[in-house]
Amino acid sequence: HATIDELRPRSYFNRLSGKEDMGFIAHELQEHFPFLVNGEKDGKYYQSINYLGLIGLLVKETQELKTQVVNLKTRATNLKKTT
């Protein structure tokens, strides 16, 4: 399954807002999460990203990381007790 490991956050100049911005390149994100991108690469209109849709993925990955941290802390505590 795809994870956030494949995502490449970028800072860029947003031509629509005229400001510096942070996000993802739509066609790169589309390779891993096509359901989060609307439009076609190099199409007539700009592609758009459903950033709200990324929240579920980020929460899931954060939960998995927290579980791993707890497990590692438990193992470290147990190792200290045996030495």
Short mmCIF file of C-alpha atoms in Angstrom, two decimals:
data_model
loop_
_atom_site.label_atom_id
_atom_site.label_comp_id
_atom_site.label_asym_id
_atom_site.label_seq_id
_atom_site.Cartn_x
_atom_site.Cartn_y
_atom_site.Cartn_z
CA HIS A 1 0.00 0.00 0.00
CA ALA A 2 1.18 3.54 -0.64
CA THR A 3 2.47 5.56 2.29
CA ILE A 4 3.62 9.08 2.94
CA ASP A 5 7.17 7.86 2.28
CA GLU A 6 6.51 8.39 -1.41
CA LEU A 7 5.35 11.99 -0.97
CA ARG A 8 7.72 14.83 -1.79
CA PRO A 9 6.63 18.13 -0.19
CA ARG A 10 7.80 21.18 -2.13
CA SER A 11 7.91 24.89 -1.68
CA TYR A 12 6.89 26.71 -4.83
CA PHE A 13 5.51 29.93 -6.22
CA ASN A 14 1.76 29.62 -6.57
CA ARG A 15 0.86 31.42 -9.79
CA LEU A 16 -2.82 31.52 -8.89
CA SER A 17 -2.34 33.27 -5.53
CA GLY A 18 0.87 35.09 -6.47
CA LYS A 19 2.56 33.87 -3.26
CA GLU A 20 5.09 31.34 -2.06
CA ASP A 21 3.39 28.14 -1.01
CA MET A 22 4.10 24.65 0.30
CA GLY A 23 2.49 21.49 -1.01
CA PHE A 24 2.89 18.78 -3.59
CA ILE A 25 3.22 18.58 -7.33
CA ALA A 26 -0.15 17.23 -8.42
CA HIS A 27 1.07 14.79 -11.06
CA GLU A 28 3.66 13.36 -8.61
CA LEU A 29 1.01 12.86 -5.94
CA GLN A 30 -1.29 11.36 -8.57
CA GLU A 31 1.19 8.53 -9.18
CA HIS A 32 0.63 7.27 -5.62
CA PHE A 33 -2.81 8.62 -4.71
CA PRO A 34 -4.77 9.24 -7.92
CA PHE A 35 -8.03 9.72 -6.00
CA LEU A 36 -6.57 12.85 -4.37
CA VAL A 37 -5.89 14.66 -7.65
CA ASN A 38 -8.37 16.18 -10.07
CA GLY A 39 -7.49 16.90 -13.69
CA GLU A 40 -4.86 15.65 -16.06
CA LYS A 41 -1.16 16.40 -16.22
CA ASP A 42 -0.48 19.04 -18.89
CA GLY A 43 -4.23 19.33 -19.47
CA LYS A 44 -6.12 22.45 -20.44
CA TYR A 45 -6.72 23.35 -16.77
CA TYR A 46 -4.49 23.23 -13.71
CA GLN A 47 -4.64 20.05 -11.71
CA SER A 48 -5.91 20.36 -8.15
CA ILE A 49 -5.16 18.40 -5.01
CA ASN A 50 -7.66 17.37 -2.38
CA TYR A 51 -5.52 18.34 0.61
CA LEU A 52 -8.32 17.49 3.05
CA GLY A 53 -8.17 13.96 1.71
CA LEU A 54 -4.55 13.71 2.89
CA ILE A 55 -5.62 14.14 6.51
CA GLY A 56 -6.81 10.54 6.88
CA LEU A 57 -3.56 9.22 5.47
CA LEU A 58 -1.47 11.45 7.74
CA VAL A 59 -3.47 10.49 10.83
CA LYS A 60 -3.10 6.78 10.01
CA GLU A 61 0.66 7.09 9.54
CA THR A 62 0.98 9.13 12.76
CA GLN A 63 -0.93 6.48 14.70
CA GLU A 64 1.36 3.78 13.32
CA LEU A 65 4.44 5.79 14.30
CA LYS A 66 3.11 6.36 17.81
CA THR A 67 2.51 2.62 18.20
CA GLN A 68 6.07 1.91 17.08
CA VAL A 69 7.46 4.48 19.53
CA VAL A 70 5.52 2.93 22.43
CA ASN A 71 6.75 -0.54 21.43
CA LEU A 72 10.36 0.66 21.21
CA LYS A 73 10.13 2.41 24.59
CA THR A 74 8.74 -0.76 26.13
CA ARG A 75 11.56 -2.83 24.64
CA ALA A 76 14.16 -0.31 25.86
CA THR A 77 12.69 -0.38 29.36
CA ASN A 78 12.70 -4.16 29.38
CA LEU A 79 16.32 -4.26 28.17
CA LYS A 80 17.37 -1.86 30.97
CA LYS A 81 15.70 -4.12 33.53
CA THR A 82 17.69 -7.15 32.35
CA THR A 83 21.09 -5.43 32.45
#
